[in-house]
PDB file of C-alpha atoms in Angstrom:
ATOM      1  CA  MET D 271     117.612 153.250  40.823  1.00 50.00           C
ATOM      2  CA  LYS D 272     119.217 155.618  43.293  1.00 46.00           C
ATOM      3  CA  GLY D 273     118.760 159.314  42.668  1.00 43.00           C
ATOM      4  CA  VAL D 274     121.717 161.171  41.239  1.00 43.00           C
ATOM      5  CA  ILE D 275     123.656 162.534  44.200  1.00 43.00           C
ATOM      6  CA  ILE D 276     123.721 166.338  44.409  1.00 40.00           C
ATOM      7  CA  ILE D 277     127.044 167.661  45.640  1.00 45.00           C
ATOM      8  CA  ASP D 278     128.736 171.032  45.835  1.00 48.00           C
ATOM      9  CA  ILE D 279     130.350 171.925  42.528  1.00 61.00           C
ATOM     10  CA  HIS D 280     134.066 172.535  42.883  1.00 74.00           C
ATOM     11  CA  TYR D 281     135.530 174.351  39.884  1.00 85.00           C
ATOM     12  CA  ARG D 282     139.216 174.197  39.006  1.00 90.00           C
ATOM     13  CA  HIS D 283     141.275 176.427  36.739  1.00 92.00           C
ATOM     14  CA  GLU D 284     143.217 174.668  34.030  1.00 93.00           C
ATOM     15  CA  TRP D 285     145.913 175.602  31.519  1.00 92.00           C
ATOM     16  CA  LYS D 286     147.105 173.367  28.720  1.00 93.00           C
ATOM     17  CA  HIS D 287     150.194 174.052  26.615  1.00 94.00           C
ATOM     18  CA  GLU D 288     151.554 172.086  23.672  1.00 95.00           C
ATOM     19  CA  ILE D 289     155.301 171.882  24.294  1.00 95.00           C
ATOM     20  CA  THR D 290     158.463 170.408  22.805  1.00 94.00           C
ATOM     21  CA  TYR D 291     160.727 167.749  24.257  1.00 96.00           C
ATOM     22  CA  LEU D 292     163.269 170.457  25.138  1.00 96.00           C
ATOM     23  CA  ASP D 293     160.502 172.330  27.003  1.00 95.00           C
ATOM     24  CA  LEU D 294     159.685 169.130  28.901  1.00 97.00           C
ATOM     25  CA  LEU D 295     163.303 168.756  30.042  1.00 97.00           C
ATOM     26  CA  VAL D 296     163.423 172.358  31.262  1.00 97.00           C
ATOM     27  CA  ILE D 297     160.049 172.282  33.045  1.00 97.00           C
ATOM     28  CA  ARG D 298     160.800 168.905  34.623  1.00 97.00           C
ATOM     29  CA  GLN D 299     163.970 170.282  36.224  1.00 97.00           C
ATOM     30  CA  ARG D 300     162.213 173.435  37.388  1.00 97.00           C
ATOM     31  CA  MET D 301     159.357 171.491  38.961  1.00 97.00           C
ATOM     32  CA  LYS D 302     161.708 169.086  40.715  1.00 96.00           C
ATOM     33  CA  ALA D 303     163.291 172.105  42.397  1.00 97.00           C
ATOM     34  CA  VAL D 304     160.063 173.630  43.763  1.00 97.00           C
ATOM     35  CA  ALA D 305     157.357 170.941  43.906  1.00 97.00           C
ATOM     36  CA  ARG D 306     156.997 167.402  45.152  1.00 94.00           C
ATOM     37  CA  PRO D 307     156.304 164.337  43.015  1.00 90.00           C
ATOM     38  CA  ASP D 308     152.940 162.639  43.133  1.00 92.00           C
ATOM     39  CA  PRO D 309     153.289 159.868  45.743  1.00 91.00           C
ATOM     40  CA  HIS D 310     151.440 157.468  43.440  1.00 89.00           C
ATOM     41  CA  ALA D 311     154.071 157.805  40.718  1.00 93.00           C
ATOM     42  CA  THR D 312     156.830 155.251  40.214  1.00 92.00           C
ATOM     43  CA  ASP D 313     160.170 156.783  39.197  1.00 93.00           C
ATOM     44  CA  GLY D 314     158.299 160.039  38.760  1.00 94.00           C
ATOM     45  CA  LYS D 315     155.669 158.854  36.286  1.00 96.00           C
ATOM     46  CA  TYR D 316     152.781 156.510  35.647  1.00 96.00           C
ATOM     47  CA  PHE D 317     150.869 155.075  32.720  1.00 97.00           C
ATOM     48  CA  ILE D 318     147.226 156.089  32.224  1.00 98.00           C
ATOM     49  CA  ARG D 319     144.624 154.161  30.265  1.00 98.00           C
ATOM     50  CA  SER D 320     141.164 155.613  29.715  1.00 98.00           C
ATOM     51  CA  LEU D 321     138.096 154.495  27.822  1.00 98.00           C
ATOM     52  CA  TYR D 322     136.062 157.465  26.578  1.00 97.00           C
ATOM     53  CA  PHE D 323     132.339 157.501  25.840  1.00 97.00           C
ATOM     54  CA  ASP D 324     130.355 159.222  23.115  1.00 96.00           C
ATOM     55  CA  ASN D 325     127.075 158.770  21.260  1.00 95.00           C
ATOM     56  CA  ALA D 326     126.387 157.908  17.625  1.00 94.00           C
ATOM     57  CA  SER D 327     126.560 161.558  16.581  1.00 95.00           C
ATOM     58  CA  ASP D 328     129.848 162.115  18.434  1.00 94.00           C
ATOM     59  CA  LYS D 329     128.328 164.719  20.748  1.00 94.00           C
ATOM     60  CA  ALA D 330     131.321 164.939  23.103  1.00 94.00           C
ATOM     61  CA  LEU D 331     133.776 165.190  20.219  1.00 93.00           C
ATOM     62  CA  ARG D 332     131.755 167.824  18.350  1.00 93.00           C
ATOM     63  CA  GLU D 333     131.250 169.952  21.458  1.00 90.00           C
ATOM     64  CA  LYS D 334     134.997 169.955  22.091  1.00 89.00           C
ATOM     65  CA  ILE D 335     135.890 170.816  18.492  1.00 87.00           C
ATOM     66  CA  ASP D 336     133.212 173.522  18.333  1.00 88.00           C
ATOM     67  CA  GLY D 337     134.286 175.026  21.650  1.00 83.00           C
ATOM     68  CA  VAL D 338     130.903 174.659  23.350  1.00 87.00           C
ATOM     69  CA  ASP D 339     131.091 176.523  26.669  1.00 82.00           C
ATOM     70  CA  MET D 340     129.174 173.983  28.775  1.00 87.00           C
ATOM     71  CA  ARG D 341     130.156 170.424  28.013  1.00 90.00           C
ATOM     72  CA  GLU D 342     130.918 167.113  29.686  1.00 93.00           C
ATOM     73  CA  LYS D 343     132.571 163.804  28.953  1.00 95.00           C
ATOM     74  CA  PHE D 344     132.600 160.400  30.614  1.00 97.00           C
ATOM     75  CA  ARG D 345     135.505 157.998  30.836  1.00 98.00           C
ATOM     76  CA  ILE D 346     136.673 154.938  32.748  1.00 98.00           C
ATOM     77  CA  ARG D 347     140.284 155.156  33.910  1.00 98.00           C
ATOM     78  CA  TYR D 348     142.969 153.100  35.626  1.00 98.00           C
ATOM     79  CA  TYR D 349     146.707 153.406  36.138  1.00 97.00           C
ATOM     80  CA  ASP D 350     149.790 151.305  35.362  1.00 97.00           C
ATOM     81  CA  LEU D 351     147.524 148.549  34.019  1.00 96.00           C
ATOM     82  CA  ASP D 352     146.425 147.807  37.595  1.00 96.00           C
ATOM     83  CA  THR D 353     142.754 146.831  37.366  1.00 97.00           C
ATOM     84  CA  SER D 354     142.309 146.645  41.141  1.00 97.00           C
ATOM     85  CA  ILE D 355     141.525 150.384  41.217  1.00 97.00           C
ATOM     86  CA  ILE D 356     139.274 151.669  38.421  1.00 98.00           C
ATOM     87  CA  HIS D 357     137.125 154.794  38.370  1.00 98.00           C
ATOM     88  CA  LEU D 358     134.290 156.104  36.302  1.00 98.00           C
ATOM     89  CA  GLU D 359     134.914 159.816  35.824  1.00 97.00           C
ATOM     90  CA  LYS D 360     132.833 162.708  34.539  1.00 96.00           C
ATOM     91  CA  LYS D 361     134.673 165.863  33.516  1.00 93.00           C
ATOM     92  CA  GLY D 362     132.790 169.079  32.921  1.00 91.00           C
ATOM     93  CA  LYS D 363     133.637 172.518  31.546  1.00 87.00           C
ATOM     94  CA  ARG D 364     131.854 175.799  32.150  1.00 85.00           C
ATOM     95  CA  ASN D 365     133.201 179.265  31.411  1.00 79.00           C
ATOM     96  CA  GLY D 366     136.679 177.784  31.076  1.00 77.00           C
ATOM     97  CA  LEU D 367     136.596 176.195  34.537  1.00 86.00           C
ATOM     98  CA  GLY D 368     136.662 172.446  35.085  1.00 89.00           C
ATOM     99  CA  THR D 369     134.948 169.947  37.364  1.00 91.00           C
ATOM    100  CA  LYS D 370     135.575 166.247  37.901  1.00 92.00           C
ATOM    101  CA  TYR D 371     133.500 163.607  39.696  1.00 94.00           C
ATOM    102  CA  LYS D 372     134.488 159.988  40.291  1.00 96.00           C
ATOM    103  CA  ALA D 373     132.880 156.698  41.284  1.00 97.00           C
ATOM    104  CA  PRO D 374     134.702 153.390  41.886  1.00 97.00           C
ATOM    105  CA  LEU D 375     134.215 150.419  39.581  1.00 98.00           C
ATOM    106  CA  SER D 376     135.366 146.834  39.932  1.00 98.00           C
ATOM    107  CA  ALA D 377     137.019 145.223  36.932  1.00 98.00           C
ATOM    108  CA  LYS D 378     133.916 143.049  36.531  1.00 98.00           C
ATOM    109  CA  GLU D 379     131.633 146.106  36.493  1.00 98.00           C
ATOM    110  CA  ALA D 380     133.867 147.929  34.036  1.00 98.00           C
ATOM    111  CA  GLN D 381     133.844 144.927  31.704  1.00 98.00           C
ATOM    112  CA  LYS D 382     130.048 144.737  31.916  1.00 98.00           C
ATOM    113  CA  ILE D 383     129.816 148.336  30.754  1.00 98.00           C
ATOM    114  CA  VAL D 384     132.135 147.566  27.837  1.00 97.00           C
ATOM    115  CA  ASP D 385     129.986 144.554  26.942  1.00 96.00           C
ATOM    116  CA  GLY D 386     126.757 146.595  27.051  1.00 96.00           C
ATOM    117  CA  ASP D 387     125.454 144.809  30.161  1.00 97.00           C
ATOM    118  CA  ILE D 388     124.188 147.930  31.944  1.00 97.00           C
ATOM    119  CA  ASP D 389     120.960 147.084  33.807  1.00 97.00           C
ATOM    120  CA  TRP D 390     122.876 146.671  37.086  1.00 98.00           C
ATOM    121  CA  MET D 391     123.963 150.326  36.844  1.00 98.00           C
ATOM    122  CA  MET D 392     120.510 151.638  37.728  1.00 96.00           C
ATOM    123  CA  ARG D 393     120.755 149.829  41.078  1.00 96.00           C
ATOM    124  CA  SER D 394     124.186 151.225  41.965  1.00 97.00           C
ATOM    125  CA  GLU D 395     124.583 153.286  45.126  1.00 96.00           C
ATOM    126  CA  HIS D 396     126.772 155.736  43.188  1.00 96.00           C
ATOM    127  CA  GLY D 397     124.905 158.598  41.545  1.00 96.00           C
ATOM    128  CA  LEU D 398     127.511 158.974  38.804  1.00 97.00           C
ATOM    129  CA  ILE D 399     126.998 155.368  37.704  1.00 98.00           C
ATOM    130  CA  ASN D 400     123.227 155.986  37.690  1.00 97.00           C
ATOM    131  CA  GLU D 401     123.807 159.059  35.511  1.00 97.00           C
ATOM    132  CA  LEU D 402     125.923 157.192  32.979  1.00 98.00           C
ATOM    133  CA  TYR D 403     123.274 154.467  32.835  1.00 98.00           C
ATOM    134  CA  LEU D 404     120.601 157.027  31.950  1.00 97.00           C
ATOM    135  CA  LYS D 405     122.755 158.511  29.218  1.00 96.00           C
ATOM    136  CA  MET D 406     123.620 155.109  27.802  1.00 97.00           C
ATOM    137  CA  TYR D 407     119.959 154.059  27.880  1.00 96.00           C
ATOM    138  CA  TYR D 408     118.306 157.251  26.618  1.00 96.00           C
ATOM    139  CA  GLN D 409     121.056 158.993  24.637  1.00 95.00           C
ATOM    140  CA  GLY D 410     122.856 155.991  23.173  1.00 96.00           C
ATOM    141  CA  MET D 411     126.175 156.818  24.806  1.00 96.00           C
ATOM    142  CA  ARG D 412     128.680 154.003  24.339  1.00 97.00           C
ATOM    143  CA  PRO D 413     132.398 153.275  24.888  1.00 97.00           C
ATOM    144  CA  LYS D 414     134.199 154.867  21.935  1.00 96.00           C
ATOM    145  CA  THR D 415     137.982 154.670  22.091  1.00 96.00           C
ATOM    146  CA  ILE D 416     140.966 153.858  24.283  1.00 97.00           C
ATOM    147  CA  VAL D 417     143.344 156.693  25.152  1.00 98.00           C
ATOM    148  CA  ASP D 418     146.784 155.777  26.537  1.00 98.00           C
ATOM    149  CA  TYR D 419     149.621 158.048  27.648  1.00 98.00           C
ATOM    150  CA  THR D 420     152.445 158.511  30.136  1.00 98.00           C
ATOM    151  CA  ARG D 421     152.215 161.239  32.792  1.00 98.00           C
ATOM    152  CA  GLU D 422     154.826 162.915  34.990  1.00 98.00           C
ATOM    153  CA  PRO D 423     152.947 164.647  37.846  1.00 97.00           C
ATOM    154  CA  PHE D 424     154.059 167.297  40.339  1.00 97.00           C
ATOM    155  CA  ILE D 425     152.199 168.735  43.343  1.00 97.00           C
ATOM    156  CA  PHE D 426     152.496 172.175  44.928  1.00 97.00           C
ATOM    157  CA  ASP D 427     150.359 172.432  48.051  1.00 95.00           C
ATOM    158  CA  ALA D 428     149.755 176.197  48.089  1.00 94.00           C
ATOM    159  CA  GLY D 429     146.801 176.775  45.785  1.00 91.00           C
ATOM    160  CA  ASN D 430     146.317 173.006  45.461  1.00 94.00           C
ATOM    161  CA  VAL D 431     148.342 173.075  42.247  1.00 97.00           C
ATOM    162  CA  ARG D 432     148.955 170.050  40.060  1.00 97.00           C
ATOM    163  CA  VAL D 433     151.393 170.227  37.134  1.00 97.00           C
ATOM    164  CA  THR D 434     151.597 167.303  34.722  1.00 98.00           C
ATOM    165  CA  LEU D 435     153.668 166.449  31.665  1.00 98.00           C
ATOM    166  CA  ASP D 436     151.820 164.050  29.334  1.00 98.00           C
ATOM    167  CA  TYR D 437     153.365 162.308  26.341  1.00 98.00           C
ATOM    168  CA  ASP D 438     153.364 159.184  24.156  1.00 98.00           C
ATOM    169  CA  ILE D 439     149.643 159.588  23.497  1.00 98.00           C
ATOM    170  CA  ARG D 440     148.247 156.489  21.803  1.00 97.00           C
ATOM    171  CA  THR D 441     144.858 155.416  20.547  1.00 97.00           C
ATOM    172  CA  GLY D 442     143.158 152.036  20.534  1.00 95.00           C
ATOM    173  CA  LEU D 443     141.511 152.918  17.198  1.00 90.00           C
ATOM    174  CA  ASP D 444     138.179 151.031  17.166  1.00 87.00           C
ATOM    175  CA  SER D 445     139.065 148.697  20.034  1.00 93.00           C
ATOM    176  CA  ILE D 446     137.310 149.128  23.391  1.00 96.00           C
ATOM    177  CA  ASP D 447     138.954 146.087  25.041  1.00 96.00           C
ATOM    178  CA  PHE D 448     140.652 148.411  27.512  1.00 96.00           C
ATOM    179  CA  LEU D 449     141.116 145.933  30.395  1.00 97.00           C
ATOM    180  CA  ASN D 450     143.279 143.724  28.201  1.00 96.00           C
ATOM    181  CA  PRO D 451     146.939 144.796  28.628  1.00 95.00           C
ATOM    182  CA  ASP D 452     147.738 143.313  25.213  1.00 95.00           C
ATOM    183  CA  THR D 453     145.197 145.431  23.340  1.00 96.00           C
ATOM    184  CA  PRO D 454     147.168 147.028  20.481  1.00 94.00           C
ATOM    185  CA  THR D 455     147.442 150.814  20.337  1.00 96.00           C
ATOM    186  CA  VAL D 456     149.122 153.148  17.866  1.00 97.00           C
ATOM    187  CA  PRO D 457     150.481 156.703  18.147  1.00 97.00           C
ATOM    188  CA  ALA D 458     147.624 159.202  17.947  1.00 96.00           C
ATOM    189  CA  GLY D 459     148.851 160.996  14.863  1.00 94.00           C
ATOM    190  CA  ASP D 460     151.464 163.677  15.465  1.00 94.00           C
ATOM    191  CA  ALA D 461     150.400 164.220  19.081  1.00 94.00           C
ATOM    192  CA  PRO D 462     152.446 166.815  20.986  1.00 94.00           C
ATOM    193  CA  ILE D 463     153.685 166.714  24.569  1.00 97.00           C
ATOM    194  CA  ILE D 464     151.106 168.370  26.816  1.00 97.00           C
ATOM    195  CA  LEU D 465     151.797 170.498  29.878  1.00 97.00           C
ATOM    196  CA  GLU D 466     148.748 170.810  32.143  1.00 96.00           C
ATOM    197  CA  VAL D 467     148.487 173.145  35.124  1.00 96.00           C
ATOM    198  CA  LYS D 468     145.460 172.905  37.437  1.00 95.00           C
ATOM    199  CA  TRP D 469     144.732 174.975  40.525  1.00 95.00           C
ATOM    200  CA  ASP D 470     141.938 176.176  42.796  1.00 92.00           C
ATOM    201  CA  GLU D 471     141.654 179.829  43.820  1.00 87.00           C
ATOM    202  CA  TYR D 472     145.076 181.108  42.828  1.00 92.00           C
ATOM    203  CA  LEU D 473     148.213 180.052  40.969  1.00 95.00           C
ATOM    204  CA  PRO D 474     151.380 180.871  42.982  1.00 96.00           C
ATOM    205  CA  SER D 475     153.840 183.040  41.063  1.00 96.00           C
ATOM    206  CA  ILE D 476     156.643 180.506  41.583  1.00 97.00           C
ATOM    207  CA  ILE D 477     154.666 177.886  39.619  1.00 97.00           C
ATOM    208  CA  ARG D 478     153.574 180.431  37.012  1.00 95.00           C
ATOM    209  CA  ASP D 479     157.223 181.272  36.409  1.00 95.00           C
ATOM    210  CA  CYS D 480     158.272 177.604  36.253  1.00 96.00           C
ATOM    211  CA  VAL D 481     155.786 176.665  33.537  1.00 95.00           C
ATOM    212  CA  GLN D 482     156.250 179.702  31.322  1.00 92.00           C
ATOM    213  CA  MET D 483     158.099 178.944  28.091  1.00 90.00           C
ATOM    214  CA  LYS D 484     158.751 181.492  25.368  1.00 84.00           C
ATOM    215  CA  GLY D 485     156.365 181.147  22.450  1.00 80.00           C
ATOM    216  CA  ARG D 486     154.017 178.709  24.229  1.00 80.00           C
ATOM    217  CA  HIS D 487     150.385 179.686  24.637  1.00 78.00           C
ATOM    218  CA  VAL D 488     147.314 178.199  26.287  1.00 83.00           C
ATOM    219  CA  SER D 489     145.834 175.473  24.085  1.00 83.00           C
ATOM    220  CA  ALA D 490     142.461 173.740  23.872  1.00 84.00           C
ATOM    221  CA  PHE D 491     144.113 170.380  23.185  1.00 91.00           C
ATOM    222  CA  SER D 492     142.007 167.279  23.855  1.00 94.00           C
ATOM    223  CA  LYS D 493     143.551 163.825  24.141  1.00 96.00           C
ATOM    224  CA  TYR D 494     140.184 162.269  23.291  1.00 95.00           C
ATOM    225  CA  ALA D 495     139.851 164.384  20.144  1.00 95.00           C
ATOM    226  CA  GLN D 496     143.448 163.617  19.186  1.00 95.00           C
ATOM    227  CA  CYS D 497     142.812 159.891  19.599  1.00 96.00           C
ATOM    228  CA  ARG D 498     139.875 160.140  17.202  1.00 93.00           C
ATOM    229  CA  VAL D 499     142.262 161.281  14.470  1.00 89.00           C
ATOM    230  CA  TYR D 500     141.738 158.009  12.564  1.00 86.00           C
ATOM    231  CA  GLY D 501     137.955 158.008  12.883  1.00 76.00           C
TER     232      GLY D 501
END
């Protein structure tokens, strides 16, 4: 097994707001006026499907609900149901700042992980895949639930700002067959629309003004936690 790769930690600031559909319409128009669309989006949006991991005691879920300061979660993600580009991702939180690391997966490798065929992971050249293997082997981490949603992304280069509008959040319930486009999903309870704002060292005032809506406050909303609403 390769050693886990040590890399410089790059922390990002992140705001999340639960907003209404009217808020979405207003913020969308503001962002179109000052920012550029994500070049990977089609007609300004794309579909995201993720498969989140947790252990038998729901460690990742409990840490999120309890507001643990240092926490992490693993997921496999792809876009617009295109399985030619899939990534394993690890998101971390510390003192309110976020990190994210990625490693590429083929569709065959992703399916092996879903099926519990993980021995190959310890021979991967990607440290993140090695790390997930260790946590699956020693901590019992397993694929837990599918999380689907639609995202409208905007980019503002100064400050490396990314503003996203996420909605139609759906859960795969107990299904982990996330490479199958016909896997049934259902609305994840009464999930709100989520505005996310991420930036590096500073948030330009023009973006701060664009995303401010009266009566909206920073939220600790988690799509994974929301998609566990049924168990």
